Amino acid sequence: MTTRLKKKLDELGVNINSRKANENFCLIGTPLPPLEKSKDTGEFVPLWKQEVRDEKGRRRLHGAFTGGFSAGYFNTVGSKEGWTPSTFVSSRNDRAKKAAARPEDFMDEEDLQDLKEGRNLVDTTEQMDLLGGTQAELLGKADDDSEKDPITRTLEASLVPAPKDSVGARILKKMGWRLGQGIGPRISLKQRKLQDAMAYDATTGTKFLGRTLDIPDDDEEANKHKYAPRDTPVLVVKRKDNYHGLGYVPGMSLNESLGDNAASGSDSGPKLAGGFGLGALNDADEDDLDVYDSNPTSSRNRVAYDIAAGEDDDTVVIGRRGDKQKAPQKAAATASQYFRDGSKVLAGFVLSDEPVVEEKWFPVPEVPPGWKPDPRRVWAADKENRQQPAPPPKGLSHEEWKRSKMSADQRGVILGETPLPAAPRSVFDYMSQKDKERIKSITSGLKSGASTASGESAGPSISVTKLEPHVAQAALNGFQPFTNNPAQQARYTAYLRWQASPDGSSPPLERLRDQSIDDYNRELADYAKSASLFKPISGAMAGRFTSAAVLDLGPKINEGLHIPTQEEIAAKEAERKKEEEDKISPKEHAAKLGMYGHLTRETKPWQPAKLLCKRFGVKDPNPEPEVPEASASSSAAAAAAPSFTHPEQSFSAGTADVTAPVQSTSGPRDLNNIGLGEDDTQGQDTLTYERPSMDIFKAIFASDDEDSGDEDGKEKVDDDDDDDDPSMSIVPPPNATKETGTGFISATTILNDEPVDPETFKPKFIPREGQAKKSKDDEKSKAKKDKKDKKKKDKKSVLVSFAMDEDGGDDSLEIKQSKDRPTKKRKEQKQSEDGDDHGMWTAPAATSVAPPVEPAPPPAKADVVENATTNEAGPKGRKRAIDFM
Amino acid sequence: MAPHPSTSHASSTHTTLNLSGMVMAKLKPAKIFKNAVDAPPAPATGSQSQKTSNPPSRSITGITFDDRGDQLLTAGEDETFKLYSCKSGKVLKTFYSKKYGVDLPRFTHKNTAIVHASTKEDDTVRYHSLHDNKYLAYFRGHTDKVISLEVSPIDDGFMSGSMDKTVRLWDLRTPVCRGLLKLPAPPVVAYDSTGMVFAVAVNHYQRILLYDQANYDKAPFLTIELNDPTLLTISYPPRPIYVTSMSFSNDSKFLLVGCSGDTHYVVDSFDGIILARLEGHTALERVSMTSPPLIQPAKGISGEEVSWTPDSKYVISGSLDGRIFIWDIQSLNGVLGDERRKPFKMLRLKANAVLDGHPGPSRCVKFNPRFAMMCTAGTELAFWLPDPAVDAEEVAKDLLKKRAS
């Protein structure tokens, strides 16, 4: 670095001594490429610069996976044409062409390679072993495969490459082990013989009868050698997948079950050489027999790597085969066997070769003269034998025995054993002498209570079991265990009293005359025990239990089969009869005596349910409550709960100021007037809702509906005018306003579910007639009308409907127009009212309406009709009802 | 009076089967229509968007059997109604009422014609012919949603109750209503099995008014007050009973009052005494199990979930948790005794059998009027049949009898 540069840098404020400033910027020569080009140099690379490449150098994890924009077509999964799902191709014609998709179709190279590697893993180490198991096993199996004929087997063997032993077997073989030998160091002949002798069949647990070393003991040559240890058969436990008992083989004959395996070859006929058929009529000939076929039932035990060695033993094998060879020949000969007397042997039976062994009879031993049977001697001898082991107990108690014997420690000392270093020390060892004494005194005090136990056993002297006085006192108050036996109970209490008074104020419990001392002692001990057991629980627990009054031990049980005596049966019979007598009512009694008539009859007033009357279409025989009340229309009726005399009133109750207080005073105390105290009218002024004038509502809710309502009001006025009542013309306006008022209110009741009194709530249907025209009007003129109107129209509609009912009540469905409409105008009005197709609030009776309405002068006609509506029980109403039916 | 429902699985030989407790408890869903509501064929774009917005809420809202019990009609929130055959358990036809919506389907006495309420456009009751998929008549008049619709069991009359607080009496032959009843609260209506009498329940007043069909313009001849004293033990003031459905038993002795709350009631129809409260099911007043409990009783999705078996011995009800509850009502026969007017203490009945049912709420539960088949519906539709294993025992008994004879 030049001085000039230094100076300049210094001027710029750069520390010249720092490493950076000293760096050489000149580059001479071409730099070598970095040693590990592709490897991670440990440099920090920002996330977006990190790349993932596969082994071929192609970039992986690009595009959508890393947030880049290279995936698909502009970050879509599709192509330029957009993503196209696989289009529907009809498979109707080229069904066969349709190739089934394999999973490989959807795999990329890496996946495929993974798959390949995975496949390689399966058998890179193991060689093909098609039939499963090692060679030895296979050979063993071959023996088992009795159903395979030899040709198939040889074919199989030739086609299938020779199976290889497992690695373990190969290692063992390299170490000098051979098939059929046991594992371990070689042993002498003697040892081997011993092993053979000790061998057990692992599966059956019986003595192993199979292959042993067939070398005589005294063979000198043999003794010079050492032998491989005996092969231990592997215990192959067959999976038990049936429900048979252990060891049971299904389908085994009785003979087999007795262990006679040899005769129970699965094949009843002779074994024939494979490949050549046998005619159905031909008997097996000697030529057909397969001489070289070894018996499949030879040895079934599977021994690891054994059988080949076993078969090696020439003598054994040949000998066996020879045996087997004979058997079929014999079987073949059965066809032509004869008894000695010339008669033919029955088919299926075989003449026995062996002569019948005659039973041997031994002479009875001679009885010495003068011998007399003395069974007692024999018994005594027998007893002696049996009691030989008995003496040791000898009535020695455990403690005595303990005392008589030395302790383990003593024995140890005598034997010169070193005492155990850390003998477990008891807690008492760590206690001070004082504490020990205290404990001793306490324990001795405890023992004194039950001290009698040892004394009792000592002899038959009276030993009174003592009880702590407080315990006895408590037990006196507590549960009485002997309530079933009063005598015993008395003695028990006497005993307790005696014990409870330590000063001896109470007399001691005396021994019964015929009671032995032992019994007496026992009794006292029992009492003491039960007293301490049944003394009432003290303290907090005491209050939680109640003692049962009687300890019920169930009915007295007679032992054995109880045969009731004659008297008992009679008594029971009498008892039962008496019970029956009691049960029989006077009526039944009368019936028994045959006095049918008024004595056996019963009269009850019956009143059909209303529903019943309706269902049978019968007039209610006693419609008492309704008719009088309806006509009465008194305030008393209002009080009656189910009356519907004042429904209108009730509806208007919340609204009409006049009626409300009346109702509240007359009505019973209910939820509505709770909190008002005695004064029902209290707070009425605040509760009573002053209805603002209609104008205000109109101003706020001015709409078609209101208008229509207004119109209705006008109509009403017109209606009144029609009637030409001069007074009418003055009065109607208030009437009309009032009506609109009530109408409005009823609407609110409807909307707010406000003050309909459920007690008097009896709504009625409005039959709607003459709707044909109305329906026409309906569509045309009538917009929806609010419910508010309905109320107002109520009365009128009632009138109208009733009037119409009279006309066309029967066939309401027909489009009929009543003939006698009062005036045309009225008709129109009616229609308009009907036409709006809205419910009229036919509060059942107009009686309640009457008070407010009647003072106002309604048209005479209307009045009449109104009356008709008011008393529906009236003749008109009745008629109508019948008409409807 | 009580018809003997017959098993449908023995189609050729109509054997009758007495519904016993065991049979009821062993009802098994024999056929389940998973896609009963979603209506895969060609949904309109509008409904599709609706579907995607709230798919779980779509369920069957009403089911009805025809008089012969051969066919079943379901109405769903997907604005379709489907006709099923009860004998083959297959969909016969699907109808769309996308314009008006469909609710409260009721077969008329003709098995190809139904009346149903609308959910859209207006509150007209519509008379539909399934035969040619045409509307035969509109019954206009209600100004708010129709919540109760019943067809008279004996003639062409029918009755509708609406949220506009009116009950209207109709006749299928005329498009205008025959009678109108205005009430202070939304009503629920029911015909009794003789058709002579009908009942109108007024919810907020807990009253049921019984009217004479012949004199329907007269005041109710009997007013039943639903006073459940047990409710008073739970809260004060007692939670009001919200009646959502009513039905008379076939023997006309009882009136079943289905409520949106946790109880249904069985009322003696003659004296109006509450005989029993049926408990155990979960109320349908909430729309789903996850929604919080309501303070005020509401209709919720209740209304079609409780009904009688045709022999009037059992009441079956759905539940919000999808199970089906079965109460044995036979014990109520004659509980009132001879002096019927004496005070009677209401019984509390627990369900005799509970069947595991739907994944969602079981909204509609009905028993076939003629066959031993139950139909339940929620988001899916299920046909239930008695387990033939029950029959096996009887068969064995019969065989034994035969052998003995």
Tab-separated table of N, CA and C in Angstrom, chain A residues 604 609-612 614-615 617 626 644 671 674 749-759 761-769 771-772 774-775 778-779 784 787 790 802 805 812-814 837-842 844 872 877-878 880-882 884-885, chain B residues 140-141 143 159 163-169 171 173-174 176-185 192-194 196-198 200 202 204-205 207 209-212 214-223 225 236 248 251-253 269-271 338-339 341:
chain	number	residue	atom	x	y	z
A	604	LYS	N	-124.188	-45.881	38.336
A	604	LYS	CA	-123.268	-44.754	38.381
A	604	LYS	C	-123.781	-43.715	37.414
A	609	ALA	N	-118.558	-37.741	27.294
A	609	ALA	CA	-117.663	-36.625	27.015
A	609	ALA	C	-118.170	-35.886	25.791
A	610	LYS	N	-117.858	-34.628	25.761
A	610	LYS	CA	-118.365	-33.824	24.644
A	610	LYS	C	-117.850	-34.350	23.315
A	611	LEU	N	-116.604	-34.751	23.365
A	611	LEU	CA	-116.001	-35.262	22.138
A	611	LEU	C	-116.765	-36.466	21.641
A	612	LEU	N	-117.208	-37.284	22.593
A	612	LEU	CA	-117.955	-38.478	22.253
A	612	LEU	C	-119.239	-38.094	21.533
A	614	LYS	N	-119.813	-35.443	19.905
A	614	LYS	CA	-119.512	-34.906	18.593
A	614	LYS	C	-119.220	-36.035	17.631
A	615	ARG	N	-118.476	-36.987	18.107
A	615	ARG	CA	-118.064	-38.049	17.204
A	615	ARG	C	-119.253	-38.869	16.756
A	617	GLY	N	-122.167	-37.720	16.625
A	617	GLY	CA	-123.155	-36.828	16.052
A	617	GLY	C	-124.398	-36.730	16.906
A	626	GLU	N	-122.890	-24.132	29.344
A	626	GLU	CA	-122.804	-23.115	28.310
A	626	GLU	C	-124.069	-22.280	28.202
A	644	PHE	N	-117.321	-18.445	27.962
A	644	PHE	CA	-116.901	-17.600	26.859
A	644	PHE	C	-117.972	-16.552	26.626
A	671	LEU	N	-101.144	-14.173	37.960
A	671	LEU	CA	-99.834	-13.596	37.678
A	671	LEU	C	-99.933	-12.134	37.270
A	674	ILE	N	-100.258	-9.849	40.369
A	674	ILE	CA	-99.313	-10.022	41.469
A	674	ILE	C	-98.439	-8.790	41.544
A	749	THR	N	-103.212	-6.515	19.511
A	749	THR	CA	-103.225	-7.757	20.308
A	749	THR	C	-102.725	-8.907	19.465
A	750	ILE	N	-103.137	-8.879	18.247
A	750	ILE	CA	-102.694	-9.969	17.383
A	750	ILE	C	-101.198	-9.911	17.192
A	751	LEU	N	-100.747	-8.722	16.963
A	751	LEU	CA	-99.333	-8.618	16.641
A	751	LEU	C	-98.453	-8.853	17.854
A	752	ASN	N	-98.891	-8.320	18.949
A	752	ASN	CA	-98.007	-8.382	20.111
A	752	ASN	C	-98.343	-9.520	21.042
A	753	ASP	N	-99.336	-10.256	20.658
A	753	ASP	CA	-99.785	-11.344	21.533
A	753	ASP	C	-100.103	-10.787	22.901
A	754	GLU	N	-100.675	-9.639	22.913
A	754	GLU	CA	-100.780	-8.981	24.203
A	754	GLU	C	-101.895	-9.546	25.074
A	755	PRO	N	-102.995	-8.887	25.178
A	755	PRO	CA	-103.802	-9.192	26.335
A	755	PRO	C	-104.996	-10.081	26.056
A	756	VAL	N	-104.846	-11.102	25.310
A	756	VAL	CA	-105.954	-12.022	25.179
A	756	VAL	C	-105.994	-12.861	26.432
A	757	ASP	N	-107.117	-12.811	27.058
A	757	ASP	CA	-107.194	-13.583	28.296
A	757	ASP	C	-107.479	-15.022	27.933
A	758	PRO	N	-106.556	-15.874	28.221
A	758	PRO	CA	-106.752	-17.260	27.795
A	758	PRO	C	-107.968	-17.904	28.440
A	759	GLU	N	-108.329	-17.394	29.577
A	759	GLU	CA	-109.433	-18.036	30.287
A	759	GLU	C	-110.726	-17.958	29.492
A	761	PHE	N	-110.921	-17.225	26.366
A	761	PHE	CA	-110.561	-17.174	24.957
A	761	PHE	C	-111.246	-18.309	24.203
A	762	LYS	N	-112.220	-17.960	23.401
A	762	LYS	CA	-112.936	-18.984	22.636
A	762	LYS	C	-113.163	-18.496	21.223
A	763	PRO	N	-112.166	-18.545	20.422
A	763	PRO	CA	-112.342	-18.003	19.078
A	763	PRO	C	-113.272	-18.888	18.247
A	764	LYS	N	-113.875	-18.282	17.292
A	764	LYS	CA	-114.792	-19.018	16.435
A	764	LYS	C	-114.392	-18.869	14.991
A	765	PHE	N	-114.710	-19.889	14.270
A	765	PHE	CA	-114.471	-19.817	12.838
A	765	PHE	C	-115.501	-18.916	12.200
A	766	ILE	N	-115.088	-18.303	11.162
A	766	ILE	CA	-116.048	-17.557	10.371
A	766	ILE	C	-116.278	-18.350	9.122
A	767	PRO	N	-117.441	-18.826	8.957
A	767	PRO	CA	-117.702	-19.483	7.680
A	767	PRO	C	-117.676	-18.441	6.603
A	768	ARG	N	-117.050	-18.776	5.546
A	768	ARG	CA	-116.912	-17.775	4.489
A	768	ARG	C	-117.656	-18.259	3.270
A	769	GLU	N	-118.763	-17.561	2.998
A	769	GLU	CA	-119.621	-17.975	1.899
A	769	GLU	C	-119.550	-16.932	0.799
A	771	GLN	N	-118.051	-16.790	-1.791
A	771	GLN	CA	-116.708	-16.336	-2.087
A	771	GLN	C	-116.437	-16.283	-3.572
A	772	ALA	N	-117.360	-16.817	-4.285
A	772	ALA	CA	-117.100	-16.867	-5.722
A	772	ALA	C	-116.861	-15.479	-6.260
A	774	LYS	N	-116.423	-12.914	-4.523
A	774	LYS	CA	-115.367	-12.317	-3.733
A	774	LYS	C	-114.014	-12.655	-4.309
A	775	SER	N	-113.902	-13.929	-4.688
A	775	SER	CA	-112.595	-14.345	-5.179
A	775	SER	C	-112.237	-13.557	-6.426
A	778	ASP	N	-111.319	-10.367	-5.312
A	778	ASP	CA	-110.076	-10.655	-4.634
A	778	ASP	C	-108.876	-10.280	-5.479
A	779	GLU	N	-108.806	-10.960	-6.598
A	779	GLU	CA	-107.642	-10.774	-7.433
A	779	GLU	C	-107.545	-9.336	-7.906
A	784	LYS	N	-103.460	-6.459	-0.144
A	784	LYS	CA	-103.469	-7.070	1.182
A	784	LYS	C	-103.946	-6.071	2.206
A	787	LYS	N	-104.329	-6.703	9.294
A	787	LYS	CA	-105.204	-7.345	10.267
A	787	LYS	C	-105.930	-6.315	11.099
A	790	LYS	N	-109.349	-5.952	10.294
A	790	LYS	CA	-110.244	-7.076	10.550
A	790	LYS	C	-111.033	-6.854	11.803
A	802	PHE	N	-123.299	-14.253	9.265
A	802	PHE	CA	-124.471	-14.955	9.772
A	802	PHE	C	-125.616	-14.821	8.815
A	805	ASP	N	-124.976	-17.022	6.139
A	805	ASP	CA	-125.065	-18.409	6.539
A	805	ASP	C	-126.485	-18.906	6.387
A	812	SER	N	-121.780	-24.478	1.179
A	812	SER	CA	-120.851	-23.371	1.228
A	812	SER	C	-119.923	-23.404	0.036
A	813	LEU	N	-119.805	-24.553	-0.526
A	813	LEU	CA	-118.847	-24.670	-1.600
A	813	LEU	C	-119.409	-24.127	-2.904
A	814	GLU	N	-120.689	-24.130	-2.963
A	814	GLU	CA	-121.265	-23.659	-4.216
A	814	GLU	C	-121.174	-22.143	-4.292
A	837	ASP	N	-110.772	-11.279	2.197
A	837	ASP	CA	-110.284	-12.612	2.494
A	837	ASP	C	-109.455	-12.646	3.747
A	838	HIS	N	-109.825	-11.841	4.664
A	838	HIS	CA	-109.049	-11.827	5.899
A	838	HIS	C	-109.883	-12.374	7.014
A	839	GLY	N	-109.209	-12.806	7.977
A	839	GLY	CA	-109.928	-13.362	9.103
A	839	GLY	C	-110.658	-12.261	9.821
A	840	MET	N	-111.809	-12.576	10.207
A	840	MET	CA	-112.501	-11.637	11.078
A	840	MET	C	-112.369	-12.197	12.451
A	841	TRP	N	-112.154	-11.323	13.252
A	841	TRP	CA	-111.951	-11.760	14.620
A	841	TRP	C	-113.316	-11.999	15.214
A	842	THR	N	-113.828	-13.159	14.980
A	842	THR	CA	-115.135	-13.445	15.521
A	842	THR	C	-114.980	-13.830	16.950
A	844	PRO	N	-116.289	-14.773	19.961
A	844	PRO	CA	-117.510	-15.548	19.915
A	844	PRO	C	-118.785	-14.756	20.133
A	872	GLU	N	-125.605	-17.040	20.537
A	872	GLU	CA	-125.484	-18.101	19.543
A	872	GLU	C	-126.296	-19.297	19.967
A	877	GLY	N	-129.032	-19.585	15.944
A	877	GLY	CA	-127.733	-20.251	15.969
A	877	GLY	C	-127.915	-21.764	15.949
A	878	ARG	N	-128.818	-22.215	16.713
A	878	ARG	CA	-129.055	-23.660	16.779
A	878	ARG	C	-129.390	-24.196	15.401
A	880	ARG	N	-128.732	-23.068	12.665
A	880	ARG	CA	-127.589	-23.056	11.785
A	880	ARG	C	-126.696	-24.273	12.018
A	881	ALA	N	-126.543	-24.554	13.266
A	881	ALA	CA	-125.695	-25.699	13.576
A	881	ALA	C	-126.266	-26.952	12.926
A	882	ILE	N	-127.556	-27.104	13.056
A	882	ILE	CA	-128.192	-28.300	12.490
A	882	ILE	C	-128.051	-28.276	10.975
A	884	PHE	N	-125.781	-27.088	9.307
A	884	PHE	CA	-124.444	-27.506	8.896
A	884	PHE	C	-124.275	-29.008	8.933
A	885	MET	N	-124.919	-29.585	9.875
A	885	MET	CA	-124.779	-31.029	9.963
A	885	MET	C	-125.563	-31.689	8.840
B	140	ARG	N	-105.317	-19.540	-2.073
B	140	ARG	CA	-104.704	-18.297	-1.607
B	140	ARG	C	-105.443	-17.795	-0.387
B	141	GLY	N	-104.769	-17.038	0.391
B	141	GLY	CA	-105.429	-16.431	1.536
B	141	GLY	C	-104.463	-16.143	2.663
B	143	THR	N	-101.397	-14.971	4.669
B	143	THR	CA	-100.482	-13.862	4.422
B	143	THR	C	-99.130	-14.097	5.074
B	159	MET	N	-107.189	-28.233	6.102
B	159	MET	CA	-107.114	-27.174	7.076
B	159	MET	C	-105.678	-26.702	7.126
B	163	MET	N	-98.529	-18.670	10.132
B	163	MET	CA	-97.902	-17.707	11.018
B	163	MET	C	-98.678	-16.397	11.067
B	164	ASP	N	-99.602	-16.201	10.134
B	164	ASP	CA	-100.420	-14.987	10.203
B	164	ASP	C	-101.531	-15.134	11.237
B	165	LYS	N	-101.445	-16.193	12.025
B	165	LYS	CA	-102.332	-16.404	13.170
B	165	LYS	C	-103.769	-16.677	12.755
B	166	THR	N	-103.883	-17.314	11.640
B	166	THR	CA	-105.221	-17.715	11.249
B	166	THR	C	-105.221	-19.199	10.927
B	167	VAL	N	-106.400	-19.773	11.102
B	167	VAL	CA	-106.625	-21.129	10.609
B	167	VAL	C	-107.644	-21.005	9.510
B	168	ARG	N	-107.393	-21.682	8.435
B	168	ARG	CA	-108.365	-21.640	7.348
B	168	ARG	C	-108.831	-23.040	7.031
B	169	LEU	N	-110.118	-23.132	6.814
B	169	LEU	CA	-110.715	-24.390	6.403
B	169	LEU	C	-110.933	-24.330	4.903
B	171	ASP	N	-111.635	-26.508	1.051
B	171	ASP	CA	-112.105	-27.706	0.383
B	171	ASP	C	-111.353	-27.780	-0.928
B	173	ARG	N	-112.206	-28.600	-3.638
B	173	ARG	CA	-112.977	-28.295	-4.843
B	173	ARG	C	-113.135	-26.797	-5.068
B	174	THR	N	-112.893	-26.025	-4.037
B	174	THR	CA	-113.030	-24.584	-4.243
B	174	THR	C	-111.743	-23.899	-3.820
B	176	VAL	N	-111.369	-21.028	-2.589
B	176	VAL	CA	-111.476	-20.044	-1.515
B	176	VAL	C	-111.784	-20.757	-0.221
B	177	CYS	N	-111.377	-20.141	0.847
B	177	CYS	CA	-111.485	-20.868	2.095
B	177	CYS	C	-112.911	-20.852	2.611
B	178	ARG	N	-113.241	-21.887	3.332
B	178	ARG	CA	-114.594	-22.114	3.788
B	178	ARG	C	-114.796	-21.510	5.163
B	179	GLY	N	-113.767	-21.474	5.911
B	179	GLY	CA	-113.889	-20.919	7.251
B	179	GLY	C	-112.565	-20.312	7.666
B	180	LEU	N	-112.653	-19.405	8.559
B	180	LEU	CA	-111.441	-18.702	8.958
B	180	LEU	C	-111.482	-18.492	10.459
B	181	LEU	N	-110.424	-18.751	11.072
B	181	LEU	CA	-110.341	-18.565	12.515
B	181	LEU	C	-109.150	-17.694	12.809
B	182	LYS	N	-109.439	-16.633	13.481
B	182	LYS	CA	-108.315	-15.773	13.840
B	182	LYS	C	-107.942	-16.016	15.283
B	183	LEU	N	-106.689	-16.083	15.482
B	183	LEU	CA	-106.191	-16.426	16.808
B	183	LEU	C	-105.121	-15.425	17.200
B	184	PRO	N	-104.833	-15.371	18.451
B	184	PRO	CA	-103.781	-14.426	18.862
B	184	PRO	C	-102.376	-14.964	18.671
B	185	ALA	N	-102.259	-16.176	18.243
B	185	ALA	CA	-100.917	-16.737	18.100
B	185	ALA	C	-100.954	-17.744	16.971
B	192	ASP	N	-109.222	-35.271	13.877
B	192	ASP	CA	-109.239	-36.573	14.531
B	192	ASP	C	-109.591	-37.622	13.495
B	193	SER	N	-109.434	-38.888	13.853
B	193	SER	CA	-109.493	-39.917	12.832
B	193	SER	C	-110.895	-40.096	12.276
B	194	THR	N	-111.901	-39.655	13.007
B	194	THR	CA	-113.244	-39.780	12.463
B	194	THR	C	-113.572	-38.616	11.534
B	196	MET	N	-114.728	-35.931	12.353
B	196	MET	CA	-115.850	-35.169	12.878
B	196	MET	C	-115.381	-33.966	13.695
B	197	VAL	N	-114.187	-34.057	14.139
B	197	VAL	CA	-113.710	-33.089	15.109
B	197	VAL	C	-112.326	-32.654	14.671
B	198	PHE	N	-111.997	-31.430	14.903
B	198	PHE	CA	-110.603	-31.064	14.694
B	198	PHE	C	-110.111	-30.204	15.846
B	200	VAL	N	-107.322	-27.292	17.298
B	200	VAL	CA	-106.449	-26.170	16.963
B	200	VAL	C	-105.667	-25.823	18.223
B	202	VAL	N	-103.220	-23.348	20.203
B	202	VAL	CA	-102.778	-21.957	20.198
B	202	VAL	C	-101.556	-21.891	21.094
B	204	HIS	N	-99.087	-19.683	22.371
B	204	HIS	CA	-98.679	-18.884	23.520
B	204	HIS	C	-99.638	-19.016	24.684
B	205	TYR	N	-100.791	-19.551	24.404
B	205	TYR	CA	-101.774	-19.687	25.470
B	205	TYR	C	-101.875	-21.112	25.965
B	207	ARG	N	-103.157	-23.739	24.795
B	207	ARG	CA	-104.513	-24.229	24.755
B	207	ARG	C	-104.729	-24.989	23.467
B	209	LEU	N	-107.996	-26.104	21.240
B	209	LEU	CA	-109.434	-25.907	21.093
B	209	LEU	C	-109.960	-26.999	20.187
B	210	LEU	N	-110.995	-27.659	20.638
B	210	LEU	CA	-111.581	-28.715	19.829
B	210	LEU	C	-112.878	-28.210	19.211
B	211	TYR	N	-112.954	-28.305	17.918
B	211	TYR	CA	-114.123	-27.813	17.201
B	211	TYR	C	-114.863	-28.981	16.592
B	212	ASP	N	-116.121	-28.745	16.429
B	212	ASP	CA	-116.950	-29.724	15.757
B	212	ASP	C	-116.898	-29.409	14.274
B	214	ALA	N	-118.836	-30.235	11.965
B	214	ALA	CA	-120.132	-29.885	11.401
B	214	ALA	C	-120.542	-28.472	11.809
B	215	ASN	N	-120.150	-28.092	12.981
B	215	ASN	CA	-120.520	-26.750	13.438
B	215	ASN	C	-119.259	-25.944	13.693
B	216	TYR	N	-118.501	-25.810	12.661
B	216	TYR	CA	-117.194	-25.199	12.899
B	216	TYR	C	-117.295	-23.719	13.212
B	217	ASP	N	-118.452	-23.146	12.963
B	217	ASP	CA	-118.562	-21.720	13.263
B	217	ASP	C	-118.996	-21.489	14.695
B	218	LYS	N	-119.119	-22.546	15.433
B	218	LYS	CA	-119.463	-22.404	16.845
B	218	LYS	C	-118.175	-22.345	17.685
B	219	ALA	N	-118.379	-21.906	18.862
B	219	ALA	CA	-117.230	-21.871	19.763
B	219	ALA	C	-116.724	-23.291	20.002
B	220	PRO	N	-115.475	-23.444	20.319
B	220	PRO	CA	-114.952	-24.787	20.558
B	220	PRO	C	-115.721	-25.475	21.673
B	221	PHE	N	-116.030	-26.735	21.449
B	221	PHE	CA	-116.827	-27.422	22.467
B	221	PHE	C	-115.956	-27.906	23.609
B	222	LEU	N	-114.667	-27.923	23.367
B	222	LEU	CA	-113.791	-28.354	24.453
B	222	LEU	C	-112.484	-27.577	24.353
B	223	THR	N	-112.065	-27.099	25.463
B	223	THR	CA	-110.795	-26.396	25.497
B	223	THR	C	-109.848	-27.158	26.414
B	225	GLU	N	-106.356	-27.387	28.256
B	225	GLU	CA	-105.304	-26.510	28.729
B	225	GLU	C	-104.062	-27.357	28.970
B	236	TYR	N	-89.046	-20.837	37.054
B	236	TYR	CA	-90.180	-19.964	37.240
B	236	TYR	C	-89.891	-18.632	36.560
B	248	PHE	N	-104.141	-36.938	16.377
B	248	PHE	CA	-104.974	-37.866	17.127
B	248	PHE	C	-104.511	-39.271	16.828
B	251	ASP	N	-107.213	-44.644	17.193
B	251	ASP	CA	-108.395	-45.030	17.942
B	251	ASP	C	-109.072	-43.819	18.575
B	252	SER	N	-108.554	-42.649	18.277
B	252	SER	CA	-109.163	-41.383	18.687
B	252	SER	C	-109.190	-41.182	20.186
B	253	LYS	N	-108.512	-42.034	20.915
B	253	LYS	CA	-108.543	-41.857	22.361
B	253	LYS	C	-107.562	-40.790	22.815
B	269	SER	N	-108.172	-37.371	24.742
B	269	SER	CA	-108.905	-36.461	23.867
B	269	SER	C	-110.316	-36.204	24.384
B	270	PHE	N	-110.821	-37.040	25.247
B	270	PHE	CA	-112.181	-36.822	25.724
B	270	PHE	C	-112.222	-35.752	26.803
B	271	ASP	N	-111.322	-35.862	27.735
B	271	ASP	CA	-111.389	-34.944	28.858
B	271	ASP	C	-110.279	-33.909	28.857
B	338	ASP	N	-112.711	-45.068	35.898
B	338	ASP	CA	-114.112	-44.806	35.607
B	338	ASP	C	-114.479	-43.357	35.869
B	339	GLU	N	-114.080	-42.892	36.995
B	339	GLU	CA	-114.399	-41.485	37.267
B	339	GLU	C	-113.311	-40.649	36.626
B	341	ARG	N	-113.110	-37.690	35.812
B	341	ARG	CA	-112.909	-36.274	36.123
B	341	ARG	C	-111.985	-36.062	37.325
